[in-house]
Short mmCIF file of C-alpha atoms and ligand atoms in Angstrom, two decimals:
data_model
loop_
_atom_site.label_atom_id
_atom_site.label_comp_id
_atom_site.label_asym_id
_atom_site.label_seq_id
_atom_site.Cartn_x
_atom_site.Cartn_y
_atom_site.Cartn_z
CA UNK A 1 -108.73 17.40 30.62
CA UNK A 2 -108.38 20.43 32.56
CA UNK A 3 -105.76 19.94 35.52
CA UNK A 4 -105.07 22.47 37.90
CA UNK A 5 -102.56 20.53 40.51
CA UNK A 6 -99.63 18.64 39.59
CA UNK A 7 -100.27 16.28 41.64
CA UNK A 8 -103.25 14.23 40.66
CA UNK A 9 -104.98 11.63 42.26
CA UNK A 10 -105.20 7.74 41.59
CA UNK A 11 -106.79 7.28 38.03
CA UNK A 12 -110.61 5.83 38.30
CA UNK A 13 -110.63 2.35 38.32
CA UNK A 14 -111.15 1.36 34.58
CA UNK A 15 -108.15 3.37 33.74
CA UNK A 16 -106.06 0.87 36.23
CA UNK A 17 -105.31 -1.16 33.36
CA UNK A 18 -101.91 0.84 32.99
CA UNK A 19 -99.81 1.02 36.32
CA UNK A 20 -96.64 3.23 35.95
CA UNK A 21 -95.30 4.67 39.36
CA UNK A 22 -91.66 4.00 40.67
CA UNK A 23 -91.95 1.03 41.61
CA UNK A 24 -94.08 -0.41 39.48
CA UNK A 25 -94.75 -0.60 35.45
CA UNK A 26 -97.16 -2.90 34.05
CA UNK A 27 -100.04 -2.53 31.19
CA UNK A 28 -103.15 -5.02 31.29
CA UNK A 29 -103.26 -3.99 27.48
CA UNK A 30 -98.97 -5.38 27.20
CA UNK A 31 -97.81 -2.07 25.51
CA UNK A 32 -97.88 1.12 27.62
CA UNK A 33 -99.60 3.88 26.24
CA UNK A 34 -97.18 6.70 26.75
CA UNK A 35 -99.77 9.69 25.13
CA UNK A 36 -102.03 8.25 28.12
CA UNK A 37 -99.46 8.40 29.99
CA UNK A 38 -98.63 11.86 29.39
CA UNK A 39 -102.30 13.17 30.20
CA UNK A 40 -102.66 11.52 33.39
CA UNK A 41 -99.56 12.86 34.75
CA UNK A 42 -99.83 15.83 33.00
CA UNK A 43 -96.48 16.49 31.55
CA UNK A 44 -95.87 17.71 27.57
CA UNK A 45 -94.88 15.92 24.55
CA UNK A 46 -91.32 16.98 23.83
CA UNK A 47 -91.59 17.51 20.15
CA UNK A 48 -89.10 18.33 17.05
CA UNK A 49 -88.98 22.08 17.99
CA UNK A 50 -86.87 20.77 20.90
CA UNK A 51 -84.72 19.30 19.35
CA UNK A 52 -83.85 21.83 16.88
CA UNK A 53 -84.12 24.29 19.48
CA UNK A 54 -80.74 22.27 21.44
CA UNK A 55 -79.01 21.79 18.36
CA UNK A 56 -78.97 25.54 18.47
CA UNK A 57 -78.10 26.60 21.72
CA UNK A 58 -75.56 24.09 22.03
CA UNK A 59 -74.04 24.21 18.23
CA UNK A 60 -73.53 20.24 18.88
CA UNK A 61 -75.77 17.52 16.79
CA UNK A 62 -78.49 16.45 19.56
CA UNK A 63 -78.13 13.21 20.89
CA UNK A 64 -79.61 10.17 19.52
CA UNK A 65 -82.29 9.79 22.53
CA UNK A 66 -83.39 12.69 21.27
CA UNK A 67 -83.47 12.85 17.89
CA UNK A 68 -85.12 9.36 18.30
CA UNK A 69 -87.86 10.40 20.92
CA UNK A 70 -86.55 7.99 23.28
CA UNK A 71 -86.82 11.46 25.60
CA UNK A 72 -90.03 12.23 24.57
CA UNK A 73 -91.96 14.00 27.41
CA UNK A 74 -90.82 17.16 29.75
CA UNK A 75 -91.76 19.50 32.09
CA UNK A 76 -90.75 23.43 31.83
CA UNK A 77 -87.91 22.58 30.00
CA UNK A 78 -88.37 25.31 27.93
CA UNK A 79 -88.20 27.67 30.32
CA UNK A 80 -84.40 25.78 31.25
CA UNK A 81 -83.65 26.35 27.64
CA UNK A 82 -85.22 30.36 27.69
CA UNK A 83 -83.02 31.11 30.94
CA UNK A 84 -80.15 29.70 29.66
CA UNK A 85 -80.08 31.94 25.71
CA UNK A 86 -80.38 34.63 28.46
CA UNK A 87 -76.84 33.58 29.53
CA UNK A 88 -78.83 32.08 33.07
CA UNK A 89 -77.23 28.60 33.55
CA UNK A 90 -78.37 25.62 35.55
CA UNK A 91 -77.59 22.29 37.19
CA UNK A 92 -78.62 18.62 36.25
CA UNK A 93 -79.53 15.97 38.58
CA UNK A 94 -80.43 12.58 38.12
CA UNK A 95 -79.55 8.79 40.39
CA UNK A 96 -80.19 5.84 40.54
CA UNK A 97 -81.48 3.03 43.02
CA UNK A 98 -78.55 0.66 43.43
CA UNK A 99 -80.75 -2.81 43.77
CA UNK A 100 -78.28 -4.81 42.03
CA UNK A 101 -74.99 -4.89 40.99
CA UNK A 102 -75.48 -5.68 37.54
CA UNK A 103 -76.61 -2.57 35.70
CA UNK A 104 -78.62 -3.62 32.47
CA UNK A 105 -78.86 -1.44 29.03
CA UNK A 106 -81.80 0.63 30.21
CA UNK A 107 -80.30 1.66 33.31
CA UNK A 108 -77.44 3.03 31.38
CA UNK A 109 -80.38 5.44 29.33
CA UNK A 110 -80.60 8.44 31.69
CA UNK A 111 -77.06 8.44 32.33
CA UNK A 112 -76.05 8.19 28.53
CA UNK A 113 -78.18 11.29 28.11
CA UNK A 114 -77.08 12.86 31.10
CA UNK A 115 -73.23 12.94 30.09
CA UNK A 116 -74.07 14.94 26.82
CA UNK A 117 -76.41 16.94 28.60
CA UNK A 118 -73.77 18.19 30.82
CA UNK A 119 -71.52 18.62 28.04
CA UNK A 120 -72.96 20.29 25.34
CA UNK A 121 -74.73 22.75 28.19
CA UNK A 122 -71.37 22.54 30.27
CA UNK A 123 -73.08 22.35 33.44
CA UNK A 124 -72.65 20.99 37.20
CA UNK A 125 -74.68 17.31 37.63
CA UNK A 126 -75.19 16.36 41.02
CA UNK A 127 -76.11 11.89 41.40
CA UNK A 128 -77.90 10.59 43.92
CA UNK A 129 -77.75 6.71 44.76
CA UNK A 130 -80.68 5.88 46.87
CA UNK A 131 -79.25 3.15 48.76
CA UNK A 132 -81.59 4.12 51.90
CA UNK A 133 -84.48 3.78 49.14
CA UNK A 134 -83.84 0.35 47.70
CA UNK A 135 -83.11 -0.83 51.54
CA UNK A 136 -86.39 -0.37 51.98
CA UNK A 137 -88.22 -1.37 49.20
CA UNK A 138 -86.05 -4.42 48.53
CA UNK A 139 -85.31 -5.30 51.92
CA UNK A 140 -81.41 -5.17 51.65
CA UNK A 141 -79.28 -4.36 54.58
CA UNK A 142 -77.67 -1.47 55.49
CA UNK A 143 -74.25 -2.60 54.43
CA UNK A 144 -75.04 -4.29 51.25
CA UNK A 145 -77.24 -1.14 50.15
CA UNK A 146 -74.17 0.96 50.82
CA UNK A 147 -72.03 -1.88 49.06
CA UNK A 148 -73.95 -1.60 45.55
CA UNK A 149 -73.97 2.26 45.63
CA UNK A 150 -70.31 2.57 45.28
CA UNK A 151 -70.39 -0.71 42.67
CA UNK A 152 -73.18 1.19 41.19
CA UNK A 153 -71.03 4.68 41.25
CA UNK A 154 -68.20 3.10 39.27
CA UNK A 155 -70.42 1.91 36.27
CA UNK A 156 -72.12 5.39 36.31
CA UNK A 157 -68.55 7.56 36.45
CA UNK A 158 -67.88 4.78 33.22
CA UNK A 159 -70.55 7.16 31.76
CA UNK A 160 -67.28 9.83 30.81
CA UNK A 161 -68.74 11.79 33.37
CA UNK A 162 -66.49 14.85 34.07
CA UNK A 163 -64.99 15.02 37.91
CA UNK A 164 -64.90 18.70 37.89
CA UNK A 165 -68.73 19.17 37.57
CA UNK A 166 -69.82 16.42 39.46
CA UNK A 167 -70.68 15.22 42.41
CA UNK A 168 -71.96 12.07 42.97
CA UNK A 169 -73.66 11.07 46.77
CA UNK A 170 -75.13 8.14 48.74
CA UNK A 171 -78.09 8.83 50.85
CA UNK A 172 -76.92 7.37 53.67
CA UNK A 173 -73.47 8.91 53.83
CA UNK A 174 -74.72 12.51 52.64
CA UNK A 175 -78.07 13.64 54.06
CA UNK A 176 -77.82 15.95 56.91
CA UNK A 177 -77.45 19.28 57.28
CA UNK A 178 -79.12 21.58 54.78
CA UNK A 179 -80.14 18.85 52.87
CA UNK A 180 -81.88 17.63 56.01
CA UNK A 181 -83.63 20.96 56.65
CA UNK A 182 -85.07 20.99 53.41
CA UNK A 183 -86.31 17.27 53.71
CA UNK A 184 -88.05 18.81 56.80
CA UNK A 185 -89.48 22.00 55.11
CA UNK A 186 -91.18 19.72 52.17
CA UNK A 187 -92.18 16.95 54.56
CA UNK A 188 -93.92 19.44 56.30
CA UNK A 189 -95.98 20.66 53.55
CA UNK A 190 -97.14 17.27 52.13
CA UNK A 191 -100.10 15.51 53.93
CA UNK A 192 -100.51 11.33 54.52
CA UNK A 193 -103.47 11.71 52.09
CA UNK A 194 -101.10 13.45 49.27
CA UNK A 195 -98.54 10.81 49.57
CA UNK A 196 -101.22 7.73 49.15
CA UNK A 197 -102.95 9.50 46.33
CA UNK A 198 -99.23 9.92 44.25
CA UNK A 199 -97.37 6.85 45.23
CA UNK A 200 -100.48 4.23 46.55
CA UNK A 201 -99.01 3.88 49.58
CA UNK A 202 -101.68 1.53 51.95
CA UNK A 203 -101.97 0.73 55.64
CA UNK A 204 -99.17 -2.25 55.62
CA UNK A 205 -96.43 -0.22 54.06
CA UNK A 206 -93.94 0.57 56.64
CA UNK A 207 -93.54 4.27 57.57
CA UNK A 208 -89.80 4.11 56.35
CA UNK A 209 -91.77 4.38 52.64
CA UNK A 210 -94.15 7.08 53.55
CA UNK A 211 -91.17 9.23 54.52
CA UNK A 212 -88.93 8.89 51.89
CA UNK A 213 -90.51 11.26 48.98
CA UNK A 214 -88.64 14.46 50.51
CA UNK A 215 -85.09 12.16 50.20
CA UNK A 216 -85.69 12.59 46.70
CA UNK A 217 -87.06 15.69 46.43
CA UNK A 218 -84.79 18.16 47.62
CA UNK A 219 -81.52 17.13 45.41
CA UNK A 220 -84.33 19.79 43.27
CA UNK A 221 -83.21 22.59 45.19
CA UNK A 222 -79.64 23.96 44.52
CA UNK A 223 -79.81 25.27 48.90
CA UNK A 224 -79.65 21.04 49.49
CA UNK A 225 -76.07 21.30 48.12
CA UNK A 226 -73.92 24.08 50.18
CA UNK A 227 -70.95 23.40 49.37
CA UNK A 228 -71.98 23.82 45.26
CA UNK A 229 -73.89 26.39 45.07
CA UNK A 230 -74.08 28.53 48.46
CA UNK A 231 -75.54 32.01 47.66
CA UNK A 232 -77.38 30.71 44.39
CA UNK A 233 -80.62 29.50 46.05
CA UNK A 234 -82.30 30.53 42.54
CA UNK A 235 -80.38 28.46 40.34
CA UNK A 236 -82.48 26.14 38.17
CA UNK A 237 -82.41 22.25 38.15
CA UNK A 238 -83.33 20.48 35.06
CA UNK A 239 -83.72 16.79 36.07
CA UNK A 240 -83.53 13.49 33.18
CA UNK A 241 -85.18 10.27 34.11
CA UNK A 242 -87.61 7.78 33.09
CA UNK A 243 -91.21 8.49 33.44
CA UNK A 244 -91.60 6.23 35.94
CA UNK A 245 -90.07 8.64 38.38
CA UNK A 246 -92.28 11.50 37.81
CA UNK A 247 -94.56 11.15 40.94
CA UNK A 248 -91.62 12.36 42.84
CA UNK A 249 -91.27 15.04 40.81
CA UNK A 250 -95.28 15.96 40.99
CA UNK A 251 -94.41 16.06 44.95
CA UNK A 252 -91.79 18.05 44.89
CA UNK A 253 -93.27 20.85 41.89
CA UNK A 254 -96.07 21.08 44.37
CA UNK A 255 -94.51 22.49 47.09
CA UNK A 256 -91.37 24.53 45.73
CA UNK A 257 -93.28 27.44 45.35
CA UNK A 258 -94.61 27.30 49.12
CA UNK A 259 -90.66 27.09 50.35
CA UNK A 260 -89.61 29.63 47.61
CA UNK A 261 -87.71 27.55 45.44
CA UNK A 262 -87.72 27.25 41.78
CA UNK A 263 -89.77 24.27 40.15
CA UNK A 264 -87.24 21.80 38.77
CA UNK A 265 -87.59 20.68 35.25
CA UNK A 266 -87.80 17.39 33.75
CA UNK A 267 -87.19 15.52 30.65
CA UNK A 268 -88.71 12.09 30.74
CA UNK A 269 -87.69 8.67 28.74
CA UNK A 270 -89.99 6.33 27.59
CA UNK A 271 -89.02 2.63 29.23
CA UNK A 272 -86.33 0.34 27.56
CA UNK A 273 -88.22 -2.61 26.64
CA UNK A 274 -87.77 -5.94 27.52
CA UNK A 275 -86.28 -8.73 25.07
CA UNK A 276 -89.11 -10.78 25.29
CA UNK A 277 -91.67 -7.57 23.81
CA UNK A 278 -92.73 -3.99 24.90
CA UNK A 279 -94.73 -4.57 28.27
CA UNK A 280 -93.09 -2.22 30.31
CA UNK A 281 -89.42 -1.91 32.14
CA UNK A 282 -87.35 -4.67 32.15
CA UNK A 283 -87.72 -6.74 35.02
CA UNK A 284 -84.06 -7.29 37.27
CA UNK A 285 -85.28 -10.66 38.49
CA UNK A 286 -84.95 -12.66 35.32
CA UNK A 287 -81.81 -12.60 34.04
CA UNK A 288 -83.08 -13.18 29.82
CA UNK A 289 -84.89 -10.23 29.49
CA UNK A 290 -82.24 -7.91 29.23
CA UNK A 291 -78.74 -7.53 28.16
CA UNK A 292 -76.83 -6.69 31.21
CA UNK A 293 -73.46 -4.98 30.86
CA UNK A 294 -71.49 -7.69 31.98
CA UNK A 295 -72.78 -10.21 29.62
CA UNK A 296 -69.69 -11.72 27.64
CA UNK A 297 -70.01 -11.77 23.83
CA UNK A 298 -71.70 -14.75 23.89
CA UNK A 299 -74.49 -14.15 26.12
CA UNK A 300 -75.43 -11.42 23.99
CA UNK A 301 -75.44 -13.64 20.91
CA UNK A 302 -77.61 -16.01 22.48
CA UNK A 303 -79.99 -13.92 24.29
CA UNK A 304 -81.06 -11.82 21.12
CA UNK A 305 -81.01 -14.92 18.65
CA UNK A 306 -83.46 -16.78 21.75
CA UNK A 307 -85.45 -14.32 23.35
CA UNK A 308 -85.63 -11.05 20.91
CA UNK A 309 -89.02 -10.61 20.18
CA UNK A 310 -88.96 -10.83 16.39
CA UNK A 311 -91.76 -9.16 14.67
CA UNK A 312 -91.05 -11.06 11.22
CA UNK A 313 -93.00 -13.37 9.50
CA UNK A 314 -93.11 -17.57 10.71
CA UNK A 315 -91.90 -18.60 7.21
CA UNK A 316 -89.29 -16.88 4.78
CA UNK A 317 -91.85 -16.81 1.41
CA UNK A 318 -94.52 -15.04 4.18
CA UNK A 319 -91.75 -12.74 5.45
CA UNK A 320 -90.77 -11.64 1.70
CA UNK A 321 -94.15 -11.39 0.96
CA UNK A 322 -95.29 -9.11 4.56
CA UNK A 323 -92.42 -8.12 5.57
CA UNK A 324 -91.88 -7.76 9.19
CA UNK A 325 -94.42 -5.58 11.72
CA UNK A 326 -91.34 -3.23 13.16
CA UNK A 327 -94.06 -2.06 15.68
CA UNK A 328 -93.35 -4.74 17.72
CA UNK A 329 -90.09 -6.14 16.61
CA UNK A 330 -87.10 -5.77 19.57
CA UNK A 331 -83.99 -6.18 17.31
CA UNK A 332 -85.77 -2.69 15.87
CA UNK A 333 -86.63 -1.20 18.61
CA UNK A 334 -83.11 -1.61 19.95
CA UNK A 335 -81.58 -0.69 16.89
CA UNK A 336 -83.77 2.47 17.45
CA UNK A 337 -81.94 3.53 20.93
CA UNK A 338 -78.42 2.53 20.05
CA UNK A 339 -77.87 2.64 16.07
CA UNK A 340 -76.10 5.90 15.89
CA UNK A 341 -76.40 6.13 11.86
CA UNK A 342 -79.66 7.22 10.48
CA UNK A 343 -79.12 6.50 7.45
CA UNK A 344 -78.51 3.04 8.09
CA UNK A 345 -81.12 2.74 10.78
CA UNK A 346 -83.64 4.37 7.52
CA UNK A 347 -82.19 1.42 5.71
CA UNK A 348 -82.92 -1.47 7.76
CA UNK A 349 -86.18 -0.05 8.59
CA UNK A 350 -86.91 0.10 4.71
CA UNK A 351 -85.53 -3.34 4.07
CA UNK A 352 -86.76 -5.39 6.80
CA UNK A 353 -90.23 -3.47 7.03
CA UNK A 354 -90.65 -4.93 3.38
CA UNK A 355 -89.38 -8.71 4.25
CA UNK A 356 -86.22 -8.44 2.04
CA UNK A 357 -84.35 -8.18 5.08
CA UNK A 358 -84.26 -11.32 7.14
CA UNK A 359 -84.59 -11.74 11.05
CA UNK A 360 -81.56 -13.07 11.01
CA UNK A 361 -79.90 -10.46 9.35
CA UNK A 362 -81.20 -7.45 11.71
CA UNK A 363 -80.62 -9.93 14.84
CA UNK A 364 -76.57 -9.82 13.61
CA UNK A 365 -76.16 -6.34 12.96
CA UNK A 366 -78.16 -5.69 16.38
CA UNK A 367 -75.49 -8.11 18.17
CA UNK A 368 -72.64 -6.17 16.57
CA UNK A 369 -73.96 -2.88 17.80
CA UNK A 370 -74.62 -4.21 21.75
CA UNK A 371 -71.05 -5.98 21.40
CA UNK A 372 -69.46 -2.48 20.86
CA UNK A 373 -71.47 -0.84 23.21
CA UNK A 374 -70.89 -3.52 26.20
CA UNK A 375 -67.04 -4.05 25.36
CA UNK A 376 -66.34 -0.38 25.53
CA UNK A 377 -69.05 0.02 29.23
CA UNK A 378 -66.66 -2.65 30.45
CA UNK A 379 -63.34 -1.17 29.48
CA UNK A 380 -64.50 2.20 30.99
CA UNK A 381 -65.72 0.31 34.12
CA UNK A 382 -62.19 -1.49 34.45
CA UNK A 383 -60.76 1.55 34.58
CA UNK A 384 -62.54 3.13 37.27
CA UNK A 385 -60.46 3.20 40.35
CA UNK A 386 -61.65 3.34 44.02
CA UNK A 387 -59.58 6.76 44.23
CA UNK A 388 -61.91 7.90 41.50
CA UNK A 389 -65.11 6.93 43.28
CA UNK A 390 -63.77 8.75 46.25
CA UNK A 391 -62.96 11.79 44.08
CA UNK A 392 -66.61 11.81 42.53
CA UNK A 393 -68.33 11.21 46.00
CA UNK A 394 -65.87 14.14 47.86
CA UNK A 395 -67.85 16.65 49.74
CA UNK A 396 -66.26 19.58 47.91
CA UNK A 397 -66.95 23.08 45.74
CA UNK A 398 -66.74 21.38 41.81
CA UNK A 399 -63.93 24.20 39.76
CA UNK A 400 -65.37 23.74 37.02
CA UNK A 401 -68.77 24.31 37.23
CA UNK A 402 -70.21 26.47 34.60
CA UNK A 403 -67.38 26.70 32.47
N1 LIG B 1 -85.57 6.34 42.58
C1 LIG B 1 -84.61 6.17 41.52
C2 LIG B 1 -84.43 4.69 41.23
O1 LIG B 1 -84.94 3.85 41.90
C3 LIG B 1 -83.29 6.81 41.84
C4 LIG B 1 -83.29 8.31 41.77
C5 LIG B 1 -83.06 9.18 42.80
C6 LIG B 1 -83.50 9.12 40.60
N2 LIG B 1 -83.12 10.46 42.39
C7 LIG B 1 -83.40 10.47 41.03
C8 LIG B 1 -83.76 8.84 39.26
C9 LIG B 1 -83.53 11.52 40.14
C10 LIG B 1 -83.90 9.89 38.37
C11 LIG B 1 -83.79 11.22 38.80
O2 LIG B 1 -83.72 4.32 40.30
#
């Protein structure tokens, strides 16, 4: 399919079957079909010669999201990585929506990836928390929008994010000024009809929604952030995020070129499934499909060995004798994002795929991995002080930026 905007319309009715927009990600079929995915919204498959391509610019092994294909789809990224073996650096920029306090393990995706992005390119990373975004869509207050932003801050400076390359900024204490003006310059250029056709919008969505595209489209443009990077209007912006957040994106490649901006570049992650199977993002409102990073020990225990979707056999002698279907097994799949060891991952995957590996067995070593992972998130959280937050969120030129 030939596409010639970036922004594409609504697909035709029998391809409705798979919804994936920000707000909402469901699949009639239960499994999203990320290649489908891909040629609707038009992005590229981030393939191997990425990957290799990193590991060379940046003489550090490439991260596990990507040697895995967790980030598996981009846009322009390499002309990021061209610019930058011409010595031309860049910034990052990601955020989050802060809807709850609790952060689960696939909200903690973009920003894992986003720490060793900025350092193995050494780069600054500007974070935007949308708290005038999820006021809106989840009909908090004011005040309790604002309230989870800075909760949501400290769990994303437990990331190891580095203080002198990044600044981190709520929507409703930061826009103004030049960011402002450029909300105004790409609101200008985007019709009602454009908006409706990217994001669905209808007739009994309050305006509040209809307006807030530009909110997140200009953290794209480096002129949105004086006080960073005054006199560098042409510095590129490389953003990581979920696919789900590409419409935005669509928006906002639209129109840089008509305000004389660079395109930003993405690099998109597939969704962290659900316990209970692969059927999209996990859902915040129920608690037991996900592990959340304030579950204790035992709540991690009990929520893989209950609700993990196992893709083994119903009786040992049929699970020696198929093995288990890893194509829809969770304790695999989550293995997948988090089991730093290949080898070992290339083990279990050998084993269990066979049957001589028992659910049981990949459901412990699974626990034992999330354990780790949530014991040391909470230690870094504990440590985050309210001085800190204040020090990431600071209005202020970062020292350190490109070195
Ligand atoms: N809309 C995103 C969310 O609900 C938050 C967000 C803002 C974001 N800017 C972004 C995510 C840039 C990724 C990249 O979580």
């Amino acid at each position: 399919m030939e596409k010639k905007t970036e922004s594409k319309a609504a697909p035709e009715e029998e391809e409705q079957v798979q919804v994936v927009n920000p707000w909402e990600v469901s699949s009639a079929k239960g499994k999203i079909d990320y290649d489908k995915l891909i040629d609707q919204f038009g992005c590229q498959r981030l393939d191997q010669s990425f990957v290799d391509r990193v590991f060379r610019l940046t003489s550090r092994s490439p991260h596990i999201f990507l040697r895995r294909n967790v980030f598996f789809a981009h846009r322009d990224f390499n002309e990021i990585l061209d610019a930058y073996e011409r010595g031309e650096k860049f910034y990052l920029y990601t955020g989050r929506g802060p809807s709850s306090e609790a952060l689960h393990l696939g909200h903690l995706v973009p920003f894992m990836f986003t720490k060793y992005l900025q350092d193995a390119f050494k780069v600054p990373l500007v974070i935007q928390l949308t708290d005038d975004e999820k006021c809106m869509w989840k009909n908090l207050t004011v005040e309790e929008s604002k309230r989870l932003a800075r909760e949501n801050a400290k769990d994303i400076i437990a990331c190891g994010f580095d203080v002198s390359r990044t600044f981190i900024f709520s929507d409703f204490d930061y826009v103004g000024g030049a960011f402002y003006e450029n909300m105004v310059r790409v609101a200008k250029c985007v019709t009602y009809n454009k908006v409706v056709g990217i994001f669905g919008f209808t007739g009994e969505d309050h305006i509040g929604k209809v307006s807030f595209p530009p909110v997140q489209a200009v953290p794209s443009f480096p002129s949105s952030f004086p006080h960073l990077f005054s006199g560098n209007d042409k510095l590129r912006c490389l953003i990581p995020c979920a696919i789900d957040q590409d419409p935005y994106f669509r928006m906002t490649r639209d129109v840089a070129p008509r305000l004389g901006y660079n395109k930003p570049a993405l690099i998109e992650s597939l969704f962290f499934p659900a316990l209970q199977g692969e059927t999209g993002k996990m859902s915040a409102s129920d608690p037991n499909s996900a592990i959340y990073v304030t579950d204790s020990q035992k709540a991690i225990k009990d929520k893989v060995n209950r609700y993990a979707f196992s893709g083994g056999q119903d009786s040992i002698e049929n699970h020696r004798k198929y093995g288990a279907n890893l194509e829809v097994d969770i304790p695999f799949k989550y293995l997948s994002f988090f089991l730093e060891d290949d080898e070992e991952l290339e083990h279990i995957r050998k084993e269990y795929g066979s049957g001589r590996m028992l659910t049981g067995e990949i459901k412990k070593r699974l626990i034992d991995v999330l354990t780790e992972l949530v014991e040391r998130h909470r230690a870094a959280r504990a440590a985050v002080t309210d001085e800190m937050v204040d020090a990431f969120m600071a209005v202020r030129p970062l020292p350190n930026m490109f070195n």
